[in-house]
PDB file of N, CA and C in Angstrom:
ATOM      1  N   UNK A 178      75.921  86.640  76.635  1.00 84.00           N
ATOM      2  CA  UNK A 178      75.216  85.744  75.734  1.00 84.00           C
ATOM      3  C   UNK A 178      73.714  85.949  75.948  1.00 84.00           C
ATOM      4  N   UNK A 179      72.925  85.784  74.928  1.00 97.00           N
ATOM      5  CA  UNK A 179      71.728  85.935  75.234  1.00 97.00           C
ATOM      6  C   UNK A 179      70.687  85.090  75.569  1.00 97.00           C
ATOM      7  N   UNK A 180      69.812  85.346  76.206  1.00 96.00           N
ATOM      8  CA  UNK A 180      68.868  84.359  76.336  1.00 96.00           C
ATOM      9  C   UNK A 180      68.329  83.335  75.434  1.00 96.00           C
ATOM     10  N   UNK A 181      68.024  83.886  74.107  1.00 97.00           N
ATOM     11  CA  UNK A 181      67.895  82.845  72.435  1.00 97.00           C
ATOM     12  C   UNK A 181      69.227  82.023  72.842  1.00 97.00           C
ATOM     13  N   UNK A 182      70.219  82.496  72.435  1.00 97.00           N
ATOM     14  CA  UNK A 182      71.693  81.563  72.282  1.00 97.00           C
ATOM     15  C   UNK A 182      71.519  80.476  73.081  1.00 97.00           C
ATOM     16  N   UNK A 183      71.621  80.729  74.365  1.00 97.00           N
ATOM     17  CA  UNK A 183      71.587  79.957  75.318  1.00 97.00           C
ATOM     18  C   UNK A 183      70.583  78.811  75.095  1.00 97.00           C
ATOM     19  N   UNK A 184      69.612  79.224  74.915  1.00 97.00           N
ATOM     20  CA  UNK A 184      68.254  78.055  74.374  1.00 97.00           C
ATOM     21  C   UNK A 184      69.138  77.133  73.550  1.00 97.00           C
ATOM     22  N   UNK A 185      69.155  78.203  72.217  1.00 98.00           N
ATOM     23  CA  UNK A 185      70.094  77.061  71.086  1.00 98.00           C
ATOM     24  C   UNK A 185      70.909  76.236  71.610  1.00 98.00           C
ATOM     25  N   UNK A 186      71.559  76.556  72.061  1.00 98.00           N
ATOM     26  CA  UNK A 186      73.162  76.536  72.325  1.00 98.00           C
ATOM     27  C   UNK A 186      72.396  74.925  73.363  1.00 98.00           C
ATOM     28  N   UNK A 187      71.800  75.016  74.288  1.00 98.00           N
ATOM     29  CA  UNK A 187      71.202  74.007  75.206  1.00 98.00           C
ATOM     30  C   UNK A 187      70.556  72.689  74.120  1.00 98.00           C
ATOM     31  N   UNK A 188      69.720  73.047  73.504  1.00 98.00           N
ATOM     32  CA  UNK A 188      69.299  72.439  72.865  1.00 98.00           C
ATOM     33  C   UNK A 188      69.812  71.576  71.642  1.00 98.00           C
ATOM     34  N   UNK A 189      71.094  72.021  71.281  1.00 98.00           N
ATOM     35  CA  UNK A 189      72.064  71.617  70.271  1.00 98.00           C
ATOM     36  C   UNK A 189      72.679  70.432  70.881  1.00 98.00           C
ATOM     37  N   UNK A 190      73.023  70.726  72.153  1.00 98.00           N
ATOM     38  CA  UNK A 190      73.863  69.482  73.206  1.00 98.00           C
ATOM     39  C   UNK A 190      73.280  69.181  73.680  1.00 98.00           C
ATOM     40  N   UNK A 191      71.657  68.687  73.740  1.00 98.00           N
ATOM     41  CA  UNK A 191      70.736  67.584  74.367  1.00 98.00           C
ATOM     42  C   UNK A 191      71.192  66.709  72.902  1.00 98.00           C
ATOM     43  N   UNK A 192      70.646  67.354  71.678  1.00 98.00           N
ATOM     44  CA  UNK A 192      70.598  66.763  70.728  1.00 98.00           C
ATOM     45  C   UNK A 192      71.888  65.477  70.019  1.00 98.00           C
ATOM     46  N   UNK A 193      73.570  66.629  70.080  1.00 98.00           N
ATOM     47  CA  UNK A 193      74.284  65.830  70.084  1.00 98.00           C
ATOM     48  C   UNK A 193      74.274  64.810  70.632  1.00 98.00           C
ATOM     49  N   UNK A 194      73.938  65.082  72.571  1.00 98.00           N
ATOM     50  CA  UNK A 194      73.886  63.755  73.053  1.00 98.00           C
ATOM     51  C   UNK A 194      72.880  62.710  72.805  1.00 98.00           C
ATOM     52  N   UNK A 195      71.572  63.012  72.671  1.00 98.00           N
ATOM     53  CA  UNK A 195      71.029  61.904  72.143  1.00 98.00           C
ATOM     54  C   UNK A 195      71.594  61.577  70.977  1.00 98.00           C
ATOM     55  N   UNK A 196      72.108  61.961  70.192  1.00 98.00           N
ATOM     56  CA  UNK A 196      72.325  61.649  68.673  1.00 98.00           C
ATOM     57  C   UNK A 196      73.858  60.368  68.934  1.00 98.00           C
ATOM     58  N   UNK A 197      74.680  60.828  70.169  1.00 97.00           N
ATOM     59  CA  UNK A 197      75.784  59.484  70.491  1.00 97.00           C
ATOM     60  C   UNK A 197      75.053  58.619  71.162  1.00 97.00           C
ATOM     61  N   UNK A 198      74.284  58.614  72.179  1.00 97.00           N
ATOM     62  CA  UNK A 198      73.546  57.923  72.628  1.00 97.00           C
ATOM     63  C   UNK A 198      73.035  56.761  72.116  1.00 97.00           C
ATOM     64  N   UNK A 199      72.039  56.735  70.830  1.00 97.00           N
ATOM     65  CA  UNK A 199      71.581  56.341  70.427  1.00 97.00           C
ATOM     66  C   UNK A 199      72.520  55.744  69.276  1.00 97.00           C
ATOM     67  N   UNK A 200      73.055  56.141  68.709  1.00 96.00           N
ATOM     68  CA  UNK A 200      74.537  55.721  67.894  1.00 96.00           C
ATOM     69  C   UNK A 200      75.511  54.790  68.657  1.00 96.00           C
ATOM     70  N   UNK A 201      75.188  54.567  70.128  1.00 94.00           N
ATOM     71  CA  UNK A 201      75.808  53.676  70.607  1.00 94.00           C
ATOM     72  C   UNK A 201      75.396  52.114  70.754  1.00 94.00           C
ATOM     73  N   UNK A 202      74.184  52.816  71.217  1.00 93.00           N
ATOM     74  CA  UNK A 202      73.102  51.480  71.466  1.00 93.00           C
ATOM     75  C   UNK A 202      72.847  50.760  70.202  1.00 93.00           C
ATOM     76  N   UNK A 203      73.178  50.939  69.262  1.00 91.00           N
ATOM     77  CA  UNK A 203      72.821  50.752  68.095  1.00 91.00           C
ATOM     78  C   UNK A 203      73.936  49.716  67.798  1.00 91.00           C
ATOM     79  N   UNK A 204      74.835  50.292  67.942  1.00 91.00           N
ATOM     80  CA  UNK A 204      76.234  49.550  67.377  1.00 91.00           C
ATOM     81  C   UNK A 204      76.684  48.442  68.176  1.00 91.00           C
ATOM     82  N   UNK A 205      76.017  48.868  70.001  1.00 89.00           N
ATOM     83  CA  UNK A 205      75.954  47.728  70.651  1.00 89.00           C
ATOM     84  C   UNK A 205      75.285  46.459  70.176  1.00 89.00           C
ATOM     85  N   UNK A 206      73.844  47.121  69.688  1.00 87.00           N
ATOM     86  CA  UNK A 206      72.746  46.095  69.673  1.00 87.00           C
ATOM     87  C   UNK A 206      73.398  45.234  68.029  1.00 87.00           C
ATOM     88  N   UNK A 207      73.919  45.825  67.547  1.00 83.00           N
ATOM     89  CA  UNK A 207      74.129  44.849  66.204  1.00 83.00           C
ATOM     90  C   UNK A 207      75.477  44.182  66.275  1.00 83.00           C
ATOM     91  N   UNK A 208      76.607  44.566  67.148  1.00 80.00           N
ATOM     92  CA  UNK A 208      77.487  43.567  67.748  1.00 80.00           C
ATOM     93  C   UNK A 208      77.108  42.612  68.249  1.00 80.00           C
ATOM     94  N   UNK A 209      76.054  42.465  69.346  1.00 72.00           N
ATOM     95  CA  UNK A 209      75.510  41.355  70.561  1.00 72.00           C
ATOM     96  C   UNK A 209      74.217  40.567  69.430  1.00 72.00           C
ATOM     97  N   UNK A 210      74.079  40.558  68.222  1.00 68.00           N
ATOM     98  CA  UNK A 210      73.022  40.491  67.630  1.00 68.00           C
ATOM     99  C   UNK A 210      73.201  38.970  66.685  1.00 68.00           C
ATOM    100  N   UNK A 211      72.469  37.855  67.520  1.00 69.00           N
ATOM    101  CA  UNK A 211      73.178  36.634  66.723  1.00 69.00           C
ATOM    102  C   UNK A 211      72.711  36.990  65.149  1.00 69.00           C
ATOM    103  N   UNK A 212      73.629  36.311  64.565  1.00 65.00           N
ATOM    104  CA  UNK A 212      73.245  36.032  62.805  1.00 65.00           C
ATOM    105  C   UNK A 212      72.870  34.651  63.009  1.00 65.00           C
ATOM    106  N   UNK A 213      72.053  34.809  61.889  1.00 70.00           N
ATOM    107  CA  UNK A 213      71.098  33.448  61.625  1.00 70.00           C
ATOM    108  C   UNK A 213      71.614  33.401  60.292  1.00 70.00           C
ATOM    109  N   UNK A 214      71.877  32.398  59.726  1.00 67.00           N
ATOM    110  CA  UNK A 214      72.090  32.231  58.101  1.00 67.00           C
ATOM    111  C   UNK A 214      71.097  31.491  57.976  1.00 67.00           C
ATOM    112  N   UNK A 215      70.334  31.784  56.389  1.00 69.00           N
ATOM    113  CA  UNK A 215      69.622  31.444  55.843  1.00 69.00           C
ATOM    114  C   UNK A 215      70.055  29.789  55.567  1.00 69.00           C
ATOM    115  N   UNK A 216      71.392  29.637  54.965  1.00 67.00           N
ATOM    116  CA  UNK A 216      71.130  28.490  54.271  1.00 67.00           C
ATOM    117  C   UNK A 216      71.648  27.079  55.064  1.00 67.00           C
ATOM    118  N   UNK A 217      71.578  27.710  56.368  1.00 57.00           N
ATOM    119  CA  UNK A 217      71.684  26.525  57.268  1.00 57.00           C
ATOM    120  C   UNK A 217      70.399  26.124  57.926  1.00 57.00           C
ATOM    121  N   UNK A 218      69.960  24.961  57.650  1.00 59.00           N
ATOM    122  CA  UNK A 218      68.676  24.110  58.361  1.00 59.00           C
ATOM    123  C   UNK A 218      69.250  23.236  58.930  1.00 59.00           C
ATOM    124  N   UNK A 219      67.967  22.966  60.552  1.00 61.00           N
ATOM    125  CA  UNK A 219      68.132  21.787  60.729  1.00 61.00           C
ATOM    126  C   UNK A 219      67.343  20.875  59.999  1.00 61.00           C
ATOM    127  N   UNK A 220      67.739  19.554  60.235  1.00 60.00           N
ATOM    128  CA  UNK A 220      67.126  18.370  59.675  1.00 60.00           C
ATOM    129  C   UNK A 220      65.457  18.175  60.710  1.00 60.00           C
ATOM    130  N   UNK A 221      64.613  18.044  59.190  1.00 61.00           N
ATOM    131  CA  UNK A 221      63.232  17.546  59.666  1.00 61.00           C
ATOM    132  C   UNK A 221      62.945  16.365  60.307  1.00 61.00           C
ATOM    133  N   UNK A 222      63.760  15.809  60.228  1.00 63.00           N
ATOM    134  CA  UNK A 222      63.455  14.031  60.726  1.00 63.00           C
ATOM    135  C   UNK A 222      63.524  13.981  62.077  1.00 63.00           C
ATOM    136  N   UNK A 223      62.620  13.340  62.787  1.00 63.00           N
ATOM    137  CA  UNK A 223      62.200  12.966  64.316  1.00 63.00           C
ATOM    138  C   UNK A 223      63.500  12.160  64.312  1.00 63.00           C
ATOM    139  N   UNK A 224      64.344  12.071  65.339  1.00 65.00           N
ATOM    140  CA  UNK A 224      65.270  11.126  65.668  1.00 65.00           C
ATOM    141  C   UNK A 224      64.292  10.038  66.631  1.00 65.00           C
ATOM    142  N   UNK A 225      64.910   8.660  65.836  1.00 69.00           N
ATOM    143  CA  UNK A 225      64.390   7.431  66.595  1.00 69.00           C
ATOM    144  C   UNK A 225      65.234   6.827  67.833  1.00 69.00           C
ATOM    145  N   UNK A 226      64.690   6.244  68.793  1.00 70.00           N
ATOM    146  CA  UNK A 226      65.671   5.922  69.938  1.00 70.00           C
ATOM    147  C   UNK A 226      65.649   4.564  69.267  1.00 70.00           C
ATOM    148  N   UNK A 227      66.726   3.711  69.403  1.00 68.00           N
ATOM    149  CA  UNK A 227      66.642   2.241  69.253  1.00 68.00           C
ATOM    150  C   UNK A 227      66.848   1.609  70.261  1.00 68.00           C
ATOM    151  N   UNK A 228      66.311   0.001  69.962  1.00 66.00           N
ATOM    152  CA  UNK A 228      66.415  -0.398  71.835  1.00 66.00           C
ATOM    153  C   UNK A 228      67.720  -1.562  71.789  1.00 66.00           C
ATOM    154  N   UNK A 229      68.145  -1.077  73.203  1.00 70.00           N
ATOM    155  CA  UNK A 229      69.543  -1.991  72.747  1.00 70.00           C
ATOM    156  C   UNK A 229      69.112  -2.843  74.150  1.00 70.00           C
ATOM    157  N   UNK A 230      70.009  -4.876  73.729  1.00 65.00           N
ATOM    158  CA  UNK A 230      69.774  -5.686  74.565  1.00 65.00           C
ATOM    159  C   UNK A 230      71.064  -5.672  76.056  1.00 65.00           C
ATOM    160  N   UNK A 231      70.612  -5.482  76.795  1.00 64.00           N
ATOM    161  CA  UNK A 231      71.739  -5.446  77.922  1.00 64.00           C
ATOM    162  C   UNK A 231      71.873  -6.792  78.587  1.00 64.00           C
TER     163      UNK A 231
END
């Protein structure tokens, strides 16, 4: 095999591997990734304490 090949050939399988690598982390990061829905709010209103007689 020749010296070129070998380069290629090296350089092809850094690449694959970054290319799963990064295809992993990815799929991790958007599994572990809370969803927020838009059309749920909380309520604006200050909650009041009331005073109770003991």
């Amino acid at each position: 095999m020749s010296l070129t090949m070998t380069i290629v050939m090296l350089i092809a399988g850094w690449l694959a591997v970054a290319t799963a690598m990064l295809w992993g982390v990815l799929r991790i990061s958007r599994r572990h990734h809370p969803v927020h829905s838009p059309a749920v709010k909380k309520s604006v209103e200050p909650r009041t304490r009331h005073a109770t007689a003991h």
